[in-house]
């Protein structure tokens, strides 16, 4: 069974974006390819336990077991040795990706304290979007009384769009709660 967000994308977003972006073929319409969730535990004094906690939290949030990231070089100033576990990451595709996006847009993002929208400026120049989440407690899958430490995440939405404007149009059509620019609000 298809996730509801994927059905919404195919039935509503593709025709709307086809018209908005002037695409002649539905395959030219940008789509969401994957979502990457990463975390880094570089500053923790008990880094090994911090990485284990991060793996556990990401597993709860995404429904997939993440892979552990290891240091490539030893850096004495940061007290990091080559081969030491420093973070975790997971790549979501297919049904898991659409379910996670649906939960993020409709449940998680509004749980952010003093939420006024997500900044529309974090595009990389090729249509991909990144947003940082400073605390895992905004995710409903995390039990607040079992949080051992505050863990921040980076969420990267990788799209097939070639420009930032096309990527922004795709995410806005999917329902991403972008903050309105002050200039746009003043002219409207």
mmCIF file with all atom_site columns, C-alpha atoms in Angstrom:
data_model
loop_
_atom_site.group_PDB
_atom_site.id
_atom_site.type_symbol
_atom_site.label_atom_id
_atom_site.label_alt_id
_atom_site.label_comp_id
_atom_site.label_asym_id
_atom_site.label_entity_id
_atom_site.label_seq_id
_atom_site.pdbx_PDB_ins_code
_atom_site.Cartn_x
_atom_site.Cartn_y
_atom_site.Cartn_z
_atom_site.occupancy
_atom_site.B_iso_or_equiv
_atom_site.pdbx_formal_charge
_atom_site.auth_seq_id
_atom_site.auth_comp_id
_atom_site.auth_asym_id
_atom_site.auth_atom_id
_atom_site.pdbx_PDB_model_num
ATOM 1   C CA . UNK A 1 1   ? 0.000  0.000  0.000   1.00 0.00 ? 1   UNK A CA 1
ATOM 2   C CA . UNK A 1 2   ? 1.347  3.434  -0.977  1.00 0.00 ? 2   UNK A CA 1
ATOM 3   C CA . UNK A 1 3   ? 1.891  6.039  1.722   1.00 0.00 ? 3   UNK A CA 1
ATOM 4   C CA . UNK A 1 4   ? -0.649 8.875  1.631   1.00 0.00 ? 4   UNK A CA 1
ATOM 5   C CA . UNK A 1 5   ? 2.062  11.480 1.017   1.00 0.00 ? 5   UNK A CA 1
ATOM 6   C CA . UNK A 1 6   ? 3.288  9.609  -2.072  1.00 0.00 ? 6   UNK A CA 1
ATOM 7   C CA . UNK A 1 7   ? -0.259 9.404  -3.432  1.00 0.00 ? 7   UNK A CA 1
ATOM 8   C CA . UNK A 1 8   ? -0.704 13.123 -2.752  1.00 0.00 ? 8   UNK A CA 1
ATOM 9   C CA . UNK A 1 9   ? 2.544  13.854 -4.626  1.00 0.00 ? 9   UNK A CA 1
ATOM 10  C CA . UNK A 1 10  ? 1.502  11.829 -7.674  1.00 0.00 ? 10  UNK A CA 1
ATOM 11  C CA . UNK A 1 11  ? -2.101 13.057 -7.864  1.00 0.00 ? 11  UNK A CA 1
ATOM 12  C CA . UNK A 1 12  ? -1.878 16.711 -6.784  1.00 0.00 ? 12  UNK A CA 1
ATOM 13  C CA . UNK A 1 13  ? 1.724  17.946 -6.704  1.00 0.00 ? 13  UNK A CA 1
ATOM 14  C CA . UNK A 1 14  ? 2.946  16.625 -10.077 1.00 0.00 ? 14  UNK A CA 1
ATOM 15  C CA . UNK A 1 15  ? 0.151  18.287 -12.123 1.00 0.00 ? 15  UNK A CA 1
ATOM 16  C CA . UNK A 1 16  ? 0.484  21.546 -10.154 1.00 0.00 ? 16  UNK A CA 1
ATOM 17  C CA . UNK A 1 17  ? 4.274  21.681 -10.531 1.00 0.00 ? 17  UNK A CA 1
ATOM 18  C CA . UNK A 1 18  ? 4.057  20.709 -14.191 1.00 0.00 ? 18  UNK A CA 1
ATOM 19  C CA . UNK A 1 19  ? 1.970  23.793 -14.810 1.00 0.00 ? 19  UNK A CA 1
ATOM 20  C CA . UNK A 1 20  ? 3.933  26.067 -12.426 1.00 0.00 ? 20  UNK A CA 1
ATOM 21  C CA . UNK A 1 21  ? 7.391  25.139 -13.738 1.00 0.00 ? 21  UNK A CA 1
ATOM 22  C CA . UNK A 1 22  ? 6.314  24.839 -17.387 1.00 0.00 ? 22  UNK A CA 1
ATOM 23  C CA . UNK A 1 23  ? 7.341  21.201 -17.779 1.00 0.00 ? 23  UNK A CA 1
ATOM 24  C CA . UNK A 1 24  ? 6.109  19.449 -20.915 1.00 0.00 ? 24  UNK A CA 1
ATOM 25  C CA . UNK A 1 25  ? 6.666  15.945 -19.565 1.00 0.00 ? 25  UNK A CA 1
ATOM 26  C CA . UNK A 1 26  ? 5.650  14.678 -16.091 1.00 0.00 ? 26  UNK A CA 1
ATOM 27  C CA . UNK A 1 27  ? 9.106  13.097 -15.738 1.00 0.00 ? 27  UNK A CA 1
ATOM 28  C CA . UNK A 1 28  ? 10.659 16.579 -15.806 1.00 0.00 ? 28  UNK A CA 1
ATOM 29  C CA . UNK A 1 29  ? 8.811  17.509 -12.608 1.00 0.00 ? 29  UNK A CA 1
ATOM 30  C CA . UNK A 1 30  ? 11.194 17.433 -9.637  1.00 0.00 ? 30  UNK A CA 1
ATOM 31  C CA . UNK A 1 31  ? 10.711 14.696 -7.084  1.00 0.00 ? 31  UNK A CA 1
ATOM 32  C CA . UNK A 1 32  ? 12.032 13.708 -3.694  1.00 0.00 ? 32  UNK A CA 1
ATOM 33  C CA . UNK A 1 33  ? 14.806 11.113 -4.044  1.00 0.00 ? 33  UNK A CA 1
ATOM 34  C CA . UNK A 1 34  ? 15.865 10.494 -0.441  1.00 0.00 ? 34  UNK A CA 1
ATOM 35  C CA . UNK A 1 35  ? 16.025 11.934 3.059   1.00 0.00 ? 35  UNK A CA 1
ATOM 36  C CA . UNK A 1 36  ? 19.282 11.621 4.992   1.00 0.00 ? 36  UNK A CA 1
ATOM 37  C CA . UNK A 1 37  ? 19.233 11.909 8.803   1.00 0.00 ? 37  UNK A CA 1
ATOM 38  C CA . UNK A 1 38  ? 22.654 12.465 10.399  1.00 0.00 ? 38  UNK A CA 1
ATOM 39  C CA . UNK A 1 39  ? 24.035 13.248 13.837  1.00 0.00 ? 39  UNK A CA 1
ATOM 40  C CA . UNK A 1 40  ? 27.512 13.829 15.199  1.00 0.00 ? 40  UNK A CA 1
ATOM 41  C CA . UNK A 1 41  ? 28.715 13.236 18.769  1.00 0.00 ? 41  UNK A CA 1
ATOM 42  C CA . UNK A 1 42  ? 32.146 14.845 18.484  1.00 0.00 ? 42  UNK A CA 1
ATOM 43  C CA . UNK A 1 43  ? 32.098 16.922 21.664  1.00 0.00 ? 43  UNK A CA 1
ATOM 44  C CA . UNK A 1 44  ? 30.729 14.298 24.039  1.00 0.00 ? 44  UNK A CA 1
ATOM 45  C CA . UNK A 1 45  ? 33.220 13.186 26.678  1.00 0.00 ? 45  UNK A CA 1
ATOM 46  C CA . UNK A 1 46  ? 31.794 9.659  26.670  1.00 0.00 ? 46  UNK A CA 1
ATOM 47  C CA . UNK A 1 47  ? 31.666 9.480  22.875  1.00 0.00 ? 47  UNK A CA 1
ATOM 48  C CA . UNK A 1 48  ? 31.133 5.714  22.638  1.00 0.00 ? 48  UNK A CA 1
ATOM 49  C CA . UNK A 1 49  ? 27.971 5.842  24.777  1.00 0.00 ? 49  UNK A CA 1
ATOM 50  C CA . UNK A 1 50  ? 26.802 8.987  22.974  1.00 0.00 ? 50  UNK A CA 1
ATOM 51  C CA . UNK A 1 51  ? 27.009 7.207  19.603  1.00 0.00 ? 51  UNK A CA 1
ATOM 52  C CA . UNK A 1 52  ? 25.028 4.244  20.995  1.00 0.00 ? 52  UNK A CA 1
ATOM 53  C CA . UNK A 1 53  ? 22.367 6.649  22.296  1.00 0.00 ? 53  UNK A CA 1
ATOM 54  C CA . UNK A 1 54  ? 22.269 8.389  18.898  1.00 0.00 ? 54  UNK A CA 1
ATOM 55  C CA . UNK A 1 55  ? 21.825 5.082  17.069  1.00 0.00 ? 55  UNK A CA 1
ATOM 56  C CA . UNK A 1 56  ? 18.965 4.169  19.404  1.00 0.00 ? 56  UNK A CA 1
ATOM 57  C CA . UNK A 1 57  ? 17.226 7.543  18.975  1.00 0.00 ? 57  UNK A CA 1
ATOM 58  C CA . UNK A 1 58  ? 17.578 7.590  15.164  1.00 0.00 ? 58  UNK A CA 1
ATOM 59  C CA . UNK A 1 59  ? 16.200 4.027  15.050  1.00 0.00 ? 59  UNK A CA 1
ATOM 60  C CA . UNK A 1 60  ? 13.107 5.129  16.974  1.00 0.00 ? 60  UNK A CA 1
ATOM 61  C CA . UNK A 1 61  ? 12.594 8.244  14.883  1.00 0.00 ? 61  UNK A CA 1
ATOM 62  C CA . UNK A 1 62  ? 13.104 6.769  11.399  1.00 0.00 ? 62  UNK A CA 1
ATOM 63  C CA . UNK A 1 63  ? 12.189 3.111  11.828  1.00 0.00 ? 63  UNK A CA 1
ATOM 64  C CA . UNK A 1 64  ? 15.522 2.070  10.281  1.00 0.00 ? 64  UNK A CA 1
ATOM 65  C CA . UNK A 1 65  ? 18.800 1.125  11.926  1.00 0.00 ? 65  UNK A CA 1
ATOM 66  C CA . UNK A 1 66  ? 21.440 3.760  11.135  1.00 0.00 ? 66  UNK A CA 1
ATOM 67  C CA . UNK A 1 67  ? 25.033 3.134  10.180  1.00 0.00 ? 67  UNK A CA 1
ATOM 68  C CA . UNK A 1 68  ? 27.790 4.412  12.453  1.00 0.00 ? 68  UNK A CA 1
ATOM 69  C CA . UNK A 1 69  ? 30.226 7.021  11.103  1.00 0.00 ? 69  UNK A CA 1
ATOM 70  C CA . UNK A 1 70  ? 33.897 6.716  12.024  1.00 0.00 ? 70  UNK A CA 1
ATOM 71  C CA . UNK A 1 71  ? 36.654 9.337  12.186  1.00 0.00 ? 71  UNK A CA 1
ATOM 72  C CA . UNK A 1 72  ? 38.895 9.288  9.108   1.00 0.00 ? 72  UNK A CA 1
ATOM 73  C CA . UNK A 1 73  ? 41.810 11.067 10.776  1.00 0.00 ? 73  UNK A CA 1
ATOM 74  C CA . UNK A 1 74  ? 43.164 11.521 14.276  1.00 0.00 ? 74  UNK A CA 1
ATOM 75  C CA . UNK A 1 75  ? 42.846 15.098 15.521  1.00 0.00 ? 75  UNK A CA 1
ATOM 76  C CA . UNK A 1 76  ? 44.595 15.764 18.825  1.00 0.00 ? 76  UNK A CA 1
ATOM 77  C CA . UNK A 1 77  ? 42.879 19.108 19.490  1.00 0.00 ? 77  UNK A CA 1
ATOM 78  C CA . UNK A 1 78  ? 39.456 17.436 19.318  1.00 0.00 ? 78  UNK A CA 1
ATOM 79  C CA . UNK A 1 79  ? 40.615 14.291 21.151  1.00 0.00 ? 79  UNK A CA 1
ATOM 80  C CA . UNK A 1 80  ? 39.509 12.120 18.229  1.00 0.00 ? 80  UNK A CA 1
ATOM 81  C CA . UNK A 1 81  ? 41.383 9.051  17.078  1.00 0.00 ? 81  UNK A CA 1
ATOM 82  C CA . UNK A 1 82  ? 41.269 7.518  13.631  1.00 0.00 ? 82  UNK A CA 1
ATOM 83  C CA . UNK A 1 83  ? 38.617 4.793  13.429  1.00 0.00 ? 83  UNK A CA 1
ATOM 84  C CA . UNK A 1 84  ? 36.697 6.027  16.477  1.00 0.00 ? 84  UNK A CA 1
ATOM 85  C CA . UNK A 1 85  ? 32.864 6.158  16.234  1.00 0.00 ? 85  UNK A CA 1
ATOM 86  C CA . UNK A 1 86  ? 31.766 9.807  16.040  1.00 0.00 ? 86  UNK A CA 1
ATOM 87  C CA . UNK A 1 87  ? 28.209 9.795  14.681  1.00 0.00 ? 87  UNK A CA 1
ATOM 88  C CA . UNK A 1 88  ? 25.387 7.989  12.937  1.00 0.00 ? 88  UNK A CA 1
ATOM 89  C CA . UNK A 1 89  ? 23.404 8.389  9.721   1.00 0.00 ? 89  UNK A CA 1
ATOM 90  C CA . UNK A 1 90  ? 20.490 6.791  7.931   1.00 0.00 ? 90  UNK A CA 1
ATOM 91  C CA . UNK A 1 91  ? 19.198 7.217  4.378   1.00 0.00 ? 91  UNK A CA 1
ATOM 92  C CA . UNK A 1 92  ? 15.453 6.906  3.858   1.00 0.00 ? 92  UNK A CA 1
ATOM 93  C CA . UNK A 1 93  ? 14.022 5.974  0.471   1.00 0.00 ? 93  UNK A CA 1
ATOM 94  C CA . UNK A 1 94  ? 10.695 4.669  -0.826  1.00 0.00 ? 94  UNK A CA 1
ATOM 95  C CA . UNK A 1 95  ? 7.797  4.183  1.584   1.00 0.00 ? 95  UNK A CA 1
ATOM 96  C CA . UNK A 1 96  ? 9.899  4.961  4.685   1.00 0.00 ? 96  UNK A CA 1
ATOM 97  C CA . UNK A 1 97  ? 10.912 8.294  3.153   1.00 0.00 ? 97  UNK A CA 1
ATOM 98  C CA . UNK A 1 98  ? 7.322  9.327  2.382   1.00 0.00 ? 98  UNK A CA 1
ATOM 99  C CA . UNK A 1 99  ? 6.089  8.272  5.852   1.00 0.00 ? 99  UNK A CA 1
ATOM 100 C CA . UNK A 1 100 ? 8.919  10.196 7.553   1.00 0.00 ? 100 UNK A CA 1
ATOM 101 C CA . UNK A 1 101 ? 8.219  13.302 5.426   1.00 0.00 ? 101 UNK A CA 1
ATOM 102 C CA . UNK A 1 102 ? 4.523  13.141 6.290   1.00 0.00 ? 102 UNK A CA 1
ATOM 103 C CA . UNK A 1 103 ? 5.275  12.858 10.023  1.00 0.00 ? 103 UNK A CA 1
ATOM 104 C CA . UNK A 1 104 ? 7.882  15.634 9.853   1.00 0.00 ? 104 UNK A CA 1
ATOM 105 C CA . UNK A 1 105 ? 5.631  18.129 8.059   1.00 0.00 ? 105 UNK A CA 1
ATOM 106 C CA . UNK A 1 106 ? 2.386  17.481 9.932   1.00 0.00 ? 106 UNK A CA 1
ATOM 107 C CA . UNK A 1 107 ? 3.484  16.409 13.430  1.00 0.00 ? 107 UNK A CA 1
ATOM 108 C CA . UNK A 1 108 ? 7.148  17.082 14.192  1.00 0.00 ? 108 UNK A CA 1
ATOM 109 C CA . UNK A 1 109 ? 7.780  20.557 12.739  1.00 0.00 ? 109 UNK A CA 1
ATOM 110 C CA . UNK A 1 110 ? 4.796  22.122 14.559  1.00 0.00 ? 110 UNK A CA 1
ATOM 111 C CA . UNK A 1 111 ? 6.199  20.645 17.830  1.00 0.00 ? 111 UNK A CA 1
ATOM 112 C CA . UNK A 1 112 ? 9.266  22.897 17.585  1.00 0.00 ? 112 UNK A CA 1
ATOM 113 C CA . UNK A 1 113 ? 9.207  25.481 20.370  1.00 0.00 ? 113 UNK A CA 1
ATOM 114 C CA . UNK A 1 114 ? 8.173  28.972 19.145  1.00 0.00 ? 114 UNK A CA 1
ATOM 115 C CA . UNK A 1 115 ? 7.596  27.556 15.653  1.00 0.00 ? 115 UNK A CA 1
ATOM 116 C CA . UNK A 1 116 ? 7.091  30.221 13.001  1.00 0.00 ? 116 UNK A CA 1
ATOM 117 C CA . UNK A 1 117 ? 8.124  28.150 10.021  1.00 0.00 ? 117 UNK A CA 1
ATOM 118 C CA . UNK A 1 118 ? 11.320 26.654 8.659   1.00 0.00 ? 118 UNK A CA 1
ATOM 119 C CA . UNK A 1 119 ? 13.890 28.908 7.018   1.00 0.00 ? 119 UNK A CA 1
ATOM 120 C CA . UNK A 1 120 ? 13.616 28.798 3.207   1.00 0.00 ? 120 UNK A CA 1
ATOM 121 C CA . UNK A 1 121 ? 17.305 29.736 2.794   1.00 0.00 ? 121 UNK A CA 1
ATOM 122 C CA . UNK A 1 122 ? 19.039 26.379 3.416   1.00 0.00 ? 122 UNK A CA 1
ATOM 123 C CA . UNK A 1 123 ? 19.221 25.218 -0.197  1.00 0.00 ? 123 UNK A CA 1
ATOM 124 C CA . UNK A 1 124 ? 22.567 24.098 -1.632  1.00 0.00 ? 124 UNK A CA 1
ATOM 125 C CA . UNK A 1 125 ? 22.290 25.580 -5.125  1.00 0.00 ? 125 UNK A CA 1
ATOM 126 C CA . UNK A 1 126 ? 21.148 22.302 -6.728  1.00 0.00 ? 126 UNK A CA 1
ATOM 127 C CA . UNK A 1 127 ? 17.640 22.002 -5.267  1.00 0.00 ? 127 UNK A CA 1
ATOM 128 C CA . UNK A 1 128 ? 18.533 20.032 -2.114  1.00 0.00 ? 128 UNK A CA 1
ATOM 129 C CA . UNK A 1 129 ? 17.406 21.309 1.282   1.00 0.00 ? 129 UNK A CA 1
ATOM 130 C CA . UNK A 1 130 ? 18.943 20.856 4.733   1.00 0.00 ? 130 UNK A CA 1
ATOM 131 C CA . UNK A 1 131 ? 17.435 21.663 8.115   1.00 0.00 ? 131 UNK A CA 1
ATOM 132 C CA . UNK A 1 132 ? 18.924 21.230 11.559  1.00 0.00 ? 132 UNK A CA 1
ATOM 133 C CA . UNK A 1 133 ? 16.944 19.978 14.531  1.00 0.00 ? 133 UNK A CA 1
ATOM 134 C CA . UNK A 1 134 ? 18.564 20.847 17.855  1.00 0.00 ? 134 UNK A CA 1
ATOM 135 C CA . UNK A 1 135 ? 16.656 18.414 20.057  1.00 0.00 ? 135 UNK A CA 1
ATOM 136 C CA . UNK A 1 136 ? 15.133 14.959 19.548  1.00 0.00 ? 136 UNK A CA 1
ATOM 137 C CA . UNK A 1 137 ? 12.253 15.640 21.957  1.00 0.00 ? 137 UNK A CA 1
ATOM 138 C CA . UNK A 1 138 ? 10.147 17.189 19.164  1.00 0.00 ? 138 UNK A CA 1
ATOM 139 C CA . UNK A 1 139 ? 9.697  13.760 17.562  1.00 0.00 ? 139 UNK A CA 1
ATOM 140 C CA . UNK A 1 140 ? 6.621  11.940 18.920  1.00 0.00 ? 140 UNK A CA 1
ATOM 141 C CA . UNK A 1 141 ? 8.394  8.546  18.782  1.00 0.00 ? 141 UNK A CA 1
ATOM 142 C CA . UNK A 1 142 ? 10.822 9.608  21.523  1.00 0.00 ? 142 UNK A CA 1
ATOM 143 C CA . UNK A 1 143 ? 9.710  9.071  25.119  1.00 0.00 ? 143 UNK A CA 1
ATOM 144 C CA . UNK A 1 144 ? 10.615 12.225 27.041  1.00 0.00 ? 144 UNK A CA 1
ATOM 145 C CA . UNK A 1 145 ? 11.367 10.499 30.347  1.00 0.00 ? 145 UNK A CA 1
ATOM 146 C CA . UNK A 1 146 ? 13.853 8.114  28.678  1.00 0.00 ? 146 UNK A CA 1
ATOM 147 C CA . UNK A 1 147 ? 16.042 10.823 27.080  1.00 0.00 ? 147 UNK A CA 1
ATOM 148 C CA . UNK A 1 148 ? 19.607 10.429 28.346  1.00 0.00 ? 148 UNK A CA 1
ATOM 149 C CA . UNK A 1 149 ? 21.177 13.357 26.485  1.00 0.00 ? 149 UNK A CA 1
ATOM 150 C CA . UNK A 1 150 ? 20.173 16.043 24.025  1.00 0.00 ? 150 UNK A CA 1
ATOM 151 C CA . UNK A 1 151 ? 20.971 14.951 20.458  1.00 0.00 ? 151 UNK A CA 1
ATOM 152 C CA . UNK A 1 152 ? 20.776 17.237 17.435  1.00 0.00 ? 152 UNK A CA 1
ATOM 153 C CA . UNK A 1 153 ? 20.088 16.058 13.901  1.00 0.00 ? 153 UNK A CA 1
ATOM 154 C CA . UNK A 1 154 ? 20.558 17.281 10.357  1.00 0.00 ? 154 UNK A CA 1
ATOM 155 C CA . UNK A 1 155 ? 17.801 16.382 7.906   1.00 0.00 ? 155 UNK A CA 1
ATOM 156 C CA . UNK A 1 156 ? 18.777 16.595 4.236   1.00 0.00 ? 156 UNK A CA 1
ATOM 157 C CA . UNK A 1 157 ? 16.012 16.435 1.630   1.00 0.00 ? 157 UNK A CA 1
ATOM 158 C CA . UNK A 1 158 ? 17.605 15.369 -1.666  1.00 0.00 ? 158 UNK A CA 1
ATOM 159 C CA . UNK A 1 159 ? 15.481 16.243 -4.696  1.00 0.00 ? 159 UNK A CA 1
ATOM 160 C CA . UNK A 1 160 ? 15.820 15.710 -8.428  1.00 0.00 ? 160 UNK A CA 1
ATOM 161 C CA . UNK A 1 161 ? 15.403 19.467 -8.962  1.00 0.00 ? 161 UNK A CA 1
ATOM 162 C CA . UNK A 1 162 ? 18.254 21.252 -10.722 1.00 0.00 ? 162 UNK A CA 1
ATOM 163 C CA . UNK A 1 163 ? 17.650 24.698 -9.205  1.00 0.00 ? 163 UNK A CA 1
ATOM 164 C CA . UNK A 1 164 ? 16.824 26.006 -5.751  1.00 0.00 ? 164 UNK A CA 1
ATOM 165 C CA . UNK A 1 165 ? 13.583 27.556 -7.010  1.00 0.00 ? 165 UNK A CA 1
ATOM 166 C CA . UNK A 1 166 ? 12.365 24.206 -8.364  1.00 0.00 ? 166 UNK A CA 1
ATOM 167 C CA . UNK A 1 167 ? 13.354 22.446 -5.128  1.00 0.00 ? 167 UNK A CA 1
ATOM 168 C CA . UNK A 1 168 ? 11.627 25.118 -3.058  1.00 0.00 ? 168 UNK A CA 1
ATOM 169 C CA . UNK A 1 169 ? 8.477  24.827 -5.209  1.00 0.00 ? 169 UNK A CA 1
ATOM 170 C CA . UNK A 1 170 ? 8.482  21.028 -4.738  1.00 0.00 ? 170 UNK A CA 1
ATOM 171 C CA . UNK A 1 171 ? 8.854  21.152 -0.964  1.00 0.00 ? 171 UNK A CA 1
ATOM 172 C CA . UNK A 1 172 ? 6.329  23.978 -0.637  1.00 0.00 ? 172 UNK A CA 1
ATOM 173 C CA . UNK A 1 173 ? 3.811  21.981 -2.729  1.00 0.00 ? 173 UNK A CA 1
ATOM 174 C CA . UNK A 1 174 ? 4.384  18.943 -0.502  1.00 0.00 ? 174 UNK A CA 1
ATOM 175 C CA . UNK A 1 175 ? 3.471  21.114 2.490   1.00 0.00 ? 175 UNK A CA 1
ATOM 176 C CA . UNK A 1 176 ? 6.850  22.032 4.001   1.00 0.00 ? 176 UNK A CA 1
ATOM 177 C CA . UNK A 1 177 ? 6.070  24.868 6.445   1.00 0.00 ? 177 UNK A CA 1
ATOM 178 C CA . UNK A 1 178 ? 8.504  27.504 5.168   1.00 0.00 ? 178 UNK A CA 1
ATOM 179 C CA . UNK A 1 179 ? 8.672  30.838 6.968   1.00 0.00 ? 179 UNK A CA 1
ATOM 180 C CA . UNK A 1 180 ? 7.423  33.761 4.885   1.00 0.00 ? 180 UNK A CA 1
ATOM 181 C CA . UNK A 1 181 ? 9.983  36.354 3.849   1.00 0.00 ? 181 UNK A CA 1
ATOM 182 C CA . UNK A 1 182 ? 9.343  39.804 5.297   1.00 0.00 ? 182 UNK A CA 1
ATOM 183 C CA . UNK A 1 183 ? 9.668  41.322 1.804   1.00 0.00 ? 183 UNK A CA 1
ATOM 184 C CA . UNK A 1 184 ? 7.000  38.990 0.357   1.00 0.00 ? 184 UNK A CA 1
ATOM 185 C CA . UNK A 1 185 ? 4.615  39.655 3.248   1.00 0.00 ? 185 UNK A CA 1
ATOM 186 C CA . UNK A 1 186 ? 5.031  43.439 2.884   1.00 0.00 ? 186 UNK A CA 1
ATOM 187 C CA . UNK A 1 187 ? 4.178  43.426 -0.851  1.00 0.00 ? 187 UNK A CA 1
ATOM 188 C CA . UNK A 1 188 ? 1.169  41.116 -0.479  1.00 0.00 ? 188 UNK A CA 1
#
